[in-house]
Coordinates of N, CA and C in Angstrom, one line a residue:
X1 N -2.2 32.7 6.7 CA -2.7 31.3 6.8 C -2.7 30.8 8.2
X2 N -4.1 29.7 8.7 CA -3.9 29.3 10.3 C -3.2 28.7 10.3
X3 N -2.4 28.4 11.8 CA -1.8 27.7 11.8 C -2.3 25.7 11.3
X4 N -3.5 25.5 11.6 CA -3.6 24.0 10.8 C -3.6 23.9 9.6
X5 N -4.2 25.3 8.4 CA -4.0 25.3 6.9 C -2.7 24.9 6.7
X6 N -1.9 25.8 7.8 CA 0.1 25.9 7.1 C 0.1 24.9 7.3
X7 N 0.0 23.5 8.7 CA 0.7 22.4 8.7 C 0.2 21.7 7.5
X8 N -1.2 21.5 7.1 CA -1.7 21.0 6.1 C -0.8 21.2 5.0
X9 N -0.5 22.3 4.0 CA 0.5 22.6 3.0 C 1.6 21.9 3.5
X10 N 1.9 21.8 4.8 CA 3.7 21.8 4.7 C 3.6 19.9 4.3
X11 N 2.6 19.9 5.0 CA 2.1 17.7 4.9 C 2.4 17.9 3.5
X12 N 1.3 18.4 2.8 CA 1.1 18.0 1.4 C 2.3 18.6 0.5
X13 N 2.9 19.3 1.0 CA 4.0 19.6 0.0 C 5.3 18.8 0.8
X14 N 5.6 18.3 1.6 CA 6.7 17.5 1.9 C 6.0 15.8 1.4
X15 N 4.7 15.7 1.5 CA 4.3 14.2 0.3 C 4.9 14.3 -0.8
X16 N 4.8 15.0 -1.7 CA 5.3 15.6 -2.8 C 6.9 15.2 -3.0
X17 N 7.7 16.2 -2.3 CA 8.8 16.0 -2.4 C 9.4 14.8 -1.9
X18 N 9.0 14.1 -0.5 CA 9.5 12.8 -0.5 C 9.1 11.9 -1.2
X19 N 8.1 12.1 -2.1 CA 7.6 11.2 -3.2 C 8.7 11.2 -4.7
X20 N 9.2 12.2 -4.9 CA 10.0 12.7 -6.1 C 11.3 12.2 -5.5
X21 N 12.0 12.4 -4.3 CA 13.3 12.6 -4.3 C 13.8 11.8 -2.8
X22 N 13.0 11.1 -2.3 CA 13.0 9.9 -1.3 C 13.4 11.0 0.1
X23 N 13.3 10.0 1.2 CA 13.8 11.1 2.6 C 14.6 11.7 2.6
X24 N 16.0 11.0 2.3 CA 17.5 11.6 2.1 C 17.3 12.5 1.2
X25 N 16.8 12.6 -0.1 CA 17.0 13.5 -1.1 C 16.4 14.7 -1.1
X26 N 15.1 14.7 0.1 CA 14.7 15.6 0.4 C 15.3 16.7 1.8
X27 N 15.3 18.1 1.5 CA 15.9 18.9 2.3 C 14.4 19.5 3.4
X28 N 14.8 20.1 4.3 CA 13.6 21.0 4.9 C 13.7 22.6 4.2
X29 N 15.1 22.8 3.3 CA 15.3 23.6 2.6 C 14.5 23.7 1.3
X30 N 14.5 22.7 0.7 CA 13.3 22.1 -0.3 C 11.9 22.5 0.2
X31 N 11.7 21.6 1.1 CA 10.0 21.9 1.6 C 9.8 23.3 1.9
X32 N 10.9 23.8 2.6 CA 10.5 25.5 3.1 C 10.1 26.5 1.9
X33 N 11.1 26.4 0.8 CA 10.8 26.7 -0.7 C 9.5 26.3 -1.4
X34 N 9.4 25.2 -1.3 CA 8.2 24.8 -1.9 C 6.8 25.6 -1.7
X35 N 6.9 25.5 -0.2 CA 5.9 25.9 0.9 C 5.9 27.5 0.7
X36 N 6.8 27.9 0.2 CA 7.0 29.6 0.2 C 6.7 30.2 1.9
X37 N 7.8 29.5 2.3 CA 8.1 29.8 3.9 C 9.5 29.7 4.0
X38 N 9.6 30.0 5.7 CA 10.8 30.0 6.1 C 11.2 28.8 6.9
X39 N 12.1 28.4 6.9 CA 12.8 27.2 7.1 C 12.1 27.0 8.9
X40 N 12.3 27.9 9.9 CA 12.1 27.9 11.4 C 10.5 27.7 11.0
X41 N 9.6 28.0 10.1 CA 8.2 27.6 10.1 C 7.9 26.5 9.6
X42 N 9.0 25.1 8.9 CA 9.1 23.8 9.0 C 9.2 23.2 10.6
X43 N 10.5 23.8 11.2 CA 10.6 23.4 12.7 C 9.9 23.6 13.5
X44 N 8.5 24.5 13.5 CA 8.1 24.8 14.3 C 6.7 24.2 14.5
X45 N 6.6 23.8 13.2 CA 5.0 22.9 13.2 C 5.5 21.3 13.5
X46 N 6.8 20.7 12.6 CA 7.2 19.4 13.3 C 8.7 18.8 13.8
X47 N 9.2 20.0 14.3 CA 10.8 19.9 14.6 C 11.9 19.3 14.2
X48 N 11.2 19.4 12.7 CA 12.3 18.8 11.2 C 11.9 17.9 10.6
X49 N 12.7 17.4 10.0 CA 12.2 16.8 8.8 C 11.7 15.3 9.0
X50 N 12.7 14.9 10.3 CA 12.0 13.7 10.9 C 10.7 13.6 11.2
X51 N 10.5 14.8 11.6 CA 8.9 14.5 12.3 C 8.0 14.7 11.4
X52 N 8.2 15.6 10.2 CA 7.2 15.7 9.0 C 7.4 14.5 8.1
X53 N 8.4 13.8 8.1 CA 8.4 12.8 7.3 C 7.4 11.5 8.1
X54 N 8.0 11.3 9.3 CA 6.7 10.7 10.0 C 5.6 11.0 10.2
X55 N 4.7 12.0 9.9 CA 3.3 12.2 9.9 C 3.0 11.9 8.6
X56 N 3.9 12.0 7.6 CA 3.3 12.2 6.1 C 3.0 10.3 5.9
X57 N 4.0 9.5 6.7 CA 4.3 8.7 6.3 C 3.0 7.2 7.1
X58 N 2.9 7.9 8.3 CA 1.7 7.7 9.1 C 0.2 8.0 8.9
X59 N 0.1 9.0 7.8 CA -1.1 9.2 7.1 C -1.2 8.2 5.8
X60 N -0.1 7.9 5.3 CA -0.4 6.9 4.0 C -0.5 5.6 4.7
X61 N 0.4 4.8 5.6 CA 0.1 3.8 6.7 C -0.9 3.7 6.5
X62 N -2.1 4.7 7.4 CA -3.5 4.3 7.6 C -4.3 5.0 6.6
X63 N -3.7 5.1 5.4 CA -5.1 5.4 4.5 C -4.9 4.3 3.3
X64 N -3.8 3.4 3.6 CA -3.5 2.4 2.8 C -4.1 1.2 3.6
X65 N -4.3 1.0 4.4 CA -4.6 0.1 5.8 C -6.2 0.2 5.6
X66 N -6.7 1.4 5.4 CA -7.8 1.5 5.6 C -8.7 1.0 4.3
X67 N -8.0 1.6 3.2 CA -8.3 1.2 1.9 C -8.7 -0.4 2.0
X68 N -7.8 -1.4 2.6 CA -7.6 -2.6 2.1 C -8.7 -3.5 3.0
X69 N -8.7 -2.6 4.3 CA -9.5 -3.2 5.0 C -11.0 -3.3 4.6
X70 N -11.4 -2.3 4.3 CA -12.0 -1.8 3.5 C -13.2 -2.7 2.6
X71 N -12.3 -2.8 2.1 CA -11.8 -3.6 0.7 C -12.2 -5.4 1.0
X72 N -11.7 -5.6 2.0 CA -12.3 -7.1 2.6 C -13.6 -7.7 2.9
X73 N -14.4 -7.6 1.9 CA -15.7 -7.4 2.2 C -16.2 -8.9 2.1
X74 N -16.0 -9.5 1.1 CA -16.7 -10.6 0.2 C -16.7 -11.7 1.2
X75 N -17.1 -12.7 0.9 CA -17.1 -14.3 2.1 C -16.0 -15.0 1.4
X76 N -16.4 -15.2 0.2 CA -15.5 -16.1 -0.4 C -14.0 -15.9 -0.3
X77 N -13.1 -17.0 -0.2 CA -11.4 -16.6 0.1 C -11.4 -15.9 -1.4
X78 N -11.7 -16.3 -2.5 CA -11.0 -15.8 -3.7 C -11.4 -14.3 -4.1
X79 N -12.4 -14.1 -3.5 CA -13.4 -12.9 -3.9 C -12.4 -12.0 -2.9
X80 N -11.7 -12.3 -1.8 CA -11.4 -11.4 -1.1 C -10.2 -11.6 -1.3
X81 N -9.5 -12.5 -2.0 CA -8.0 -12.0 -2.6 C -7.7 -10.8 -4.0
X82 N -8.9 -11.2 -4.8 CA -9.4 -10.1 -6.0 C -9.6 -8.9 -5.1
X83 N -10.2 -8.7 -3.6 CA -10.5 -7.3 -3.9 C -9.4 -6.5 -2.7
X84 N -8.3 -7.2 -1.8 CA -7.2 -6.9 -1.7 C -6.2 -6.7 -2.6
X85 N -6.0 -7.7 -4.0 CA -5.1 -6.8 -5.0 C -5.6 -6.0 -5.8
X86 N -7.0 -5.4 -5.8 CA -7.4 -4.5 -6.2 C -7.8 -3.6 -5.6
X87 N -7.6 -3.5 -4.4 CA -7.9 -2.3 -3.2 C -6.0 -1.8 -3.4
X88 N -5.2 -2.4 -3.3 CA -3.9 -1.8 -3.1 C -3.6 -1.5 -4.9
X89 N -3.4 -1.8 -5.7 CA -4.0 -1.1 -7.1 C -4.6 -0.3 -7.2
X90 N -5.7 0.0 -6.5 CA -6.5 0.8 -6.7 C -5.5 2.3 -6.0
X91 N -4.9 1.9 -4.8 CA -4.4 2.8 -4.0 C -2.9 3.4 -5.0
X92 N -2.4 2.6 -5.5 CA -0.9 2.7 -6.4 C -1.9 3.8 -7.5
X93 N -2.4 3.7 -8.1 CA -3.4 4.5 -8.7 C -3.6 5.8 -8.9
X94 N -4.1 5.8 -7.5 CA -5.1 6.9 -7.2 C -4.0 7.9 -6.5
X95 N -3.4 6.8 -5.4 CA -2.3 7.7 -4.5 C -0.8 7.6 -4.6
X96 N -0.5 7.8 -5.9 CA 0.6 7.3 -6.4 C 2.3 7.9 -5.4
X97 N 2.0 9.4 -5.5 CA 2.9 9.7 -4.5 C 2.8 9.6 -3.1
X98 N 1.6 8.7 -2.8 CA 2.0 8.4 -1.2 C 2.4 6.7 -1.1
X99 N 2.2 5.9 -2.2 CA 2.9 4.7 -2.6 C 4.1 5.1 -2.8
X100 N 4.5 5.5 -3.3 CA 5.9 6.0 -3.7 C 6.4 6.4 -2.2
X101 N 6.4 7.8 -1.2 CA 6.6 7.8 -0.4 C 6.5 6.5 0.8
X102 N 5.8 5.5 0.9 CA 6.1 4.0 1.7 C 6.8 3.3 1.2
X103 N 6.8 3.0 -0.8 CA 8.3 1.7 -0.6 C 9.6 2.6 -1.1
X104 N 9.6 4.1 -0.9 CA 11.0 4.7 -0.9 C 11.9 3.7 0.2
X105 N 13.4 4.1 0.3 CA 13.8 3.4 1.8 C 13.6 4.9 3.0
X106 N 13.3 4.4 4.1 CA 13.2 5.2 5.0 C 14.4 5.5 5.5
X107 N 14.6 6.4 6.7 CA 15.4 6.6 7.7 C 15.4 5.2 8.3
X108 N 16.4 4.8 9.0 CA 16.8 4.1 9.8 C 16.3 4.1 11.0
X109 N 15.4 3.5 11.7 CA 14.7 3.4 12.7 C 13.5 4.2 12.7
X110 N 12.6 4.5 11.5 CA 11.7 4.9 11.1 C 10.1 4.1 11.6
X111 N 9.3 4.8 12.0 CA 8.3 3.6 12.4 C 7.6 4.0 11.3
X112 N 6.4 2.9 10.7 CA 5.5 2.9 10.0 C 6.2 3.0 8.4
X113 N 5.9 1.7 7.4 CA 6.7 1.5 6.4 C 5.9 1.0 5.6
X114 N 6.1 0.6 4.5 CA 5.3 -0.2 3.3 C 5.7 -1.6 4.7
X115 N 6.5 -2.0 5.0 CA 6.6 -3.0 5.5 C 5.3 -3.5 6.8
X116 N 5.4 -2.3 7.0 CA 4.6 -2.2 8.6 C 3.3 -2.7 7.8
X117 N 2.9 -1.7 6.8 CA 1.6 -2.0 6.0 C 1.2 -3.4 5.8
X118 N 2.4 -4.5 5.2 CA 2.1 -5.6 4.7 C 1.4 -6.4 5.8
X119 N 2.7 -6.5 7.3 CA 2.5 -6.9 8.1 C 1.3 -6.9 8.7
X120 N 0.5 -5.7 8.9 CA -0.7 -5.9 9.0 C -1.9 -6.5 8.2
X121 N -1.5 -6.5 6.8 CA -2.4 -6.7 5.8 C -2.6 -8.5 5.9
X122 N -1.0 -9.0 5.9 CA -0.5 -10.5 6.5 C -1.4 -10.9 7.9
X123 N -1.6 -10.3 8.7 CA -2.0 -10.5 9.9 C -3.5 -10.4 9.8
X124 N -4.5 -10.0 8.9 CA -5.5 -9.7 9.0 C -5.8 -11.3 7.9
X125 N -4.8 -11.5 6.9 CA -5.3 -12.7 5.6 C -4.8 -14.0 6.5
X126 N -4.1 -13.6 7.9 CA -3.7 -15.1 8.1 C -4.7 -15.6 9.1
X127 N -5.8 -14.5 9.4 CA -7.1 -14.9 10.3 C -8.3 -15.4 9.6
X128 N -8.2 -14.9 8.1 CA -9.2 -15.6 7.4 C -8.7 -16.6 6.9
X129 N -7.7 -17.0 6.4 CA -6.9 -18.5 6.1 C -6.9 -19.3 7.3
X130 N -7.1 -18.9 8.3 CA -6.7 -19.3 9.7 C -8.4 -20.3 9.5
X131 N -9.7 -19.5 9.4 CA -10.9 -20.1 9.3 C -10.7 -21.0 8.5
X132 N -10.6 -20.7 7.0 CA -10.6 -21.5 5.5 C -9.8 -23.0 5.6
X133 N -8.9 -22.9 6.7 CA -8.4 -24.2 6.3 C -8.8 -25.1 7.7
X134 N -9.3 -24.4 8.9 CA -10.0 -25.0 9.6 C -11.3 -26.0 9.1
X135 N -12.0 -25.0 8.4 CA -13.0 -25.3 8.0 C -13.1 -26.4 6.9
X136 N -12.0 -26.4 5.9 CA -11.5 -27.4 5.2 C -10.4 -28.8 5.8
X137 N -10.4 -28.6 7.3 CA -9.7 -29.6 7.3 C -7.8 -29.4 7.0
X138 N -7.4 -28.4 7.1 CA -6.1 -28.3 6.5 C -5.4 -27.8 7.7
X139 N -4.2 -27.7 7.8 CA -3.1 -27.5 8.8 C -3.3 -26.1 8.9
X140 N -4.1 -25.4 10.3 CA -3.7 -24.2 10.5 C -2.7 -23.8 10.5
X141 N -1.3 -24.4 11.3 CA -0.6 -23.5 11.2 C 0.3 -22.9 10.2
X142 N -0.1 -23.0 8.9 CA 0.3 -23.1 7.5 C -0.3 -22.0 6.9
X143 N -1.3 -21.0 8.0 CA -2.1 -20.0 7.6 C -1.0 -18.7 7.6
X144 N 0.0 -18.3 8.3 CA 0.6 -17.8 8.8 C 1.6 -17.5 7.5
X145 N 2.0 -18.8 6.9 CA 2.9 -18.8 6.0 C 2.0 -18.3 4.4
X146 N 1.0 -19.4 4.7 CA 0.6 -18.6 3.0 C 0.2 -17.3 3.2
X147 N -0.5 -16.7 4.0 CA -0.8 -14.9 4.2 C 0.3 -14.5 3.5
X148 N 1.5 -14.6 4.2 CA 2.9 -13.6 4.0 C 3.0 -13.6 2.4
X149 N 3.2 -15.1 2.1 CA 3.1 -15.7 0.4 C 2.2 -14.4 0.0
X150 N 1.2 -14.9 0.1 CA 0.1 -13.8 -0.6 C 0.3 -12.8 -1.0
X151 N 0.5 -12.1 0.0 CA 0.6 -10.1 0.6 C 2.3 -10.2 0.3
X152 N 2.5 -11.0 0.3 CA 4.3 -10.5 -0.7 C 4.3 -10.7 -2.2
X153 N 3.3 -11.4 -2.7 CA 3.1 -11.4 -4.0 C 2.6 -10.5 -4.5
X154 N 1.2 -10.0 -4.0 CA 0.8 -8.7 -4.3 C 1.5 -7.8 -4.1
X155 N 2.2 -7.7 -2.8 CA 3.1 -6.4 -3.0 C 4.4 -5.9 -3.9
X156 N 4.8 -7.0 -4.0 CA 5.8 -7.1 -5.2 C 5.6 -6.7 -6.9
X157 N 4.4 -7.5 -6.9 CA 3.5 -6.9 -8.0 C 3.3 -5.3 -8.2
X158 N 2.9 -4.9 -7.1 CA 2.1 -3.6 -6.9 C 3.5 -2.6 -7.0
X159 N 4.4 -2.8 -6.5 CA 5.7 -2.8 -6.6 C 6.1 -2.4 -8.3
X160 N 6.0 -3.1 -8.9 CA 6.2 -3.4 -10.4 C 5.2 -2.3 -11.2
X161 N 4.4 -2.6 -10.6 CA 3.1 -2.2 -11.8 C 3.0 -0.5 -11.4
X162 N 3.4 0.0 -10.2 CA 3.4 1.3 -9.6 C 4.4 2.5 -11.3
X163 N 5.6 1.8 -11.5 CA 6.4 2.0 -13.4 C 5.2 1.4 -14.3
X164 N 5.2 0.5 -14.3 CA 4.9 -0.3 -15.7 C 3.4 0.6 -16.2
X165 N 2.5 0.3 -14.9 CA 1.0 0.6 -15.1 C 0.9 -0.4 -16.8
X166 N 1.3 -1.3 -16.9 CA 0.1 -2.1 -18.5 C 0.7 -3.6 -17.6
X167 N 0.0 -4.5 -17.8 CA -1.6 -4.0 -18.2 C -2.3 -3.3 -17.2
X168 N -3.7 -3.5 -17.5 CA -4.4 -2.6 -16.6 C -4.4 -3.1 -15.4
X169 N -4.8 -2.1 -14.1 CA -5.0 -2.9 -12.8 C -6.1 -4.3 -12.9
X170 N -6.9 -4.5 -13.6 CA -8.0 -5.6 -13.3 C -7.7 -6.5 -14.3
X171 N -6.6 -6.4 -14.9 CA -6.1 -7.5 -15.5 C -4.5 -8.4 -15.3
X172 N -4.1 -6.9 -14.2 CA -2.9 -7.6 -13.4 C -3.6 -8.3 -12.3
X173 N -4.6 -8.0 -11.3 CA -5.4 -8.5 -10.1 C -5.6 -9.8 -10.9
X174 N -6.5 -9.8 -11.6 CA -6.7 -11.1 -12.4 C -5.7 -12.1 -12.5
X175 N -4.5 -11.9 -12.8 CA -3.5 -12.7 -12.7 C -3.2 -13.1 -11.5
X176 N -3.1 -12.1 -10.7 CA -2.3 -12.5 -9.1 C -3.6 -13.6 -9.0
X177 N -4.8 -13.2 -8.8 CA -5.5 -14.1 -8.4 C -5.6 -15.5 -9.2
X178 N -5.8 -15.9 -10.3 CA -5.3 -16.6 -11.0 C -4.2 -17.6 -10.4
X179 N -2.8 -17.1 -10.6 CA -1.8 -17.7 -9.8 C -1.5 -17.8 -8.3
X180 N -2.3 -17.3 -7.5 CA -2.8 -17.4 -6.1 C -4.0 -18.2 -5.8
X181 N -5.2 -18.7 -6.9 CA -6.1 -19.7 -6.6 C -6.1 -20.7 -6.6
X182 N -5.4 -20.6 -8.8 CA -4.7 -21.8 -9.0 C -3.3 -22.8 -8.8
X183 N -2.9 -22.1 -8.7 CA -1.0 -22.2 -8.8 C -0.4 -22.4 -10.0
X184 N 0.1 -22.7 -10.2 CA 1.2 -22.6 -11.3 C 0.7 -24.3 -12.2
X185 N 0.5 -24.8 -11.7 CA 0.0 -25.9 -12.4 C -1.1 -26.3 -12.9
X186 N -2.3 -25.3 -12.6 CA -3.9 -24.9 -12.6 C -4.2 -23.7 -13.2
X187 N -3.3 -23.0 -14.1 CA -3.4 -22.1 -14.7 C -3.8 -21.5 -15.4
X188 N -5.3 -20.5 -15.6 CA -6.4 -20.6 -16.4 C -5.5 -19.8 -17.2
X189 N -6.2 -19.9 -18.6 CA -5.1 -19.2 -19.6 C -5.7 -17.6 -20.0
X190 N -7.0 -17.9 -19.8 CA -7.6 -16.2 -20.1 C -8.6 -15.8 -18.8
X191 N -7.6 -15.4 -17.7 CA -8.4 -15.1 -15.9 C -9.3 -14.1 -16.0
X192 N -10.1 -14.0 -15.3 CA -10.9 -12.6 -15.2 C -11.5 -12.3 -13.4
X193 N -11.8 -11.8 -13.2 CA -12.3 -11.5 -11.8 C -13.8 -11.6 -11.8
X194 N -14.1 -12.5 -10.6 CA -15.7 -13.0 -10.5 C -16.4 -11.6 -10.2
X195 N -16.0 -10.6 -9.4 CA -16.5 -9.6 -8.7 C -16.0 -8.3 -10.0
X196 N -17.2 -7.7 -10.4 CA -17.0 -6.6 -10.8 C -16.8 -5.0 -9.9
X197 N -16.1 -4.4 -10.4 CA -15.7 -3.2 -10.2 C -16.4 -2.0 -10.4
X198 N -17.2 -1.2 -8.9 CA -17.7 0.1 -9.5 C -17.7 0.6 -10.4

């Protein structure tokens, strides 16, 4: 095998296992087995387990980042809170063991996190809230706080639903959006999502 096939397997089979059995629970002894290799041919493509756990963990970062960004298409605020909780939905989904591998807990001084994720996701909703309530007349600097609100709602959710999966994703989205349009005192009783789904 070349050497970029091997590093490729050793990625995809150390996703795997840090998905199943978190950083700590994972060995480079595990992955070397897995990989049907020798342990010095883990160290030698990322000089342990730190460093393969950081690339694995740096590829779901930006494929989750990218997903959402993605995903931000619509004009409308509501249209683009439906298709942020259903862009990360979609991702819990599809890429369940690389979800799993971001809200594991990391190493201690680990760069790139589900947290890292949010933060940028927060940083990208608090520039369009940043327009929305200009444009409405409302206290910018209150954009800052409802983003986090937001993108911690969803992620908590996404959080949940990653076990649960019922109900379905576009009828969990529907809710978040729902109780993120309306609030808790504007509460439609049967929500659906204005924007349909490929």
């Amino acid at each position: 095998m070349s050497a970029p096939k091997r590093r490729e397997q050793l990625i995809a089979v150390a996703r795997k296992a840090f998905a199943e059995r978190g950083y700590d629970g994972t060995s480079v002894e595990e992955i070397a087995a897995r990989a049907k290799v020798s342990k010095p041919v883990v160290y030698e493509h990322f000089g342990g387990k730190e460093g393969l756990y950081a690339v694995v963990v740096d590829r779901e970062v930006t494929a989750l980042l990218d997903r959402i960004t993605r995903a931000l298409t619509g004009g409308h605020p509501r249209v683009l809170v439906e298709q942020a909780a259903l862009a990360l939905l979609d991702y819990i989904e599809e890429d369940t063991d690389g979800f799993r591998v971001l809200v594991r807990d990391s190493p201690v001084g680990a760069e790139g996190n589900f947290s890292s994720v949010l933060n940028e996701v927060a940083h990208q909703a608090e520039h369009i809230l940043n327009r929305e309530f200009k444009a409405r007349g409302y206290d910018t600097k209150l954009a800052e706080l409802y983003a986090q609100s937001l993108v911690g709602m969803v992620a908590l959710t996404g959080r949940w639903w990653l076990d649960a999966r019922k109900p379905k994703k576009e009828v969990v989205a529907a809710h978040l959006v729902n109780l993120a349009w309306h609030g808790l005192s504007q509460l439609e009783q049967k929500p659906s999502l204005s924007v349909k789904k490929n």
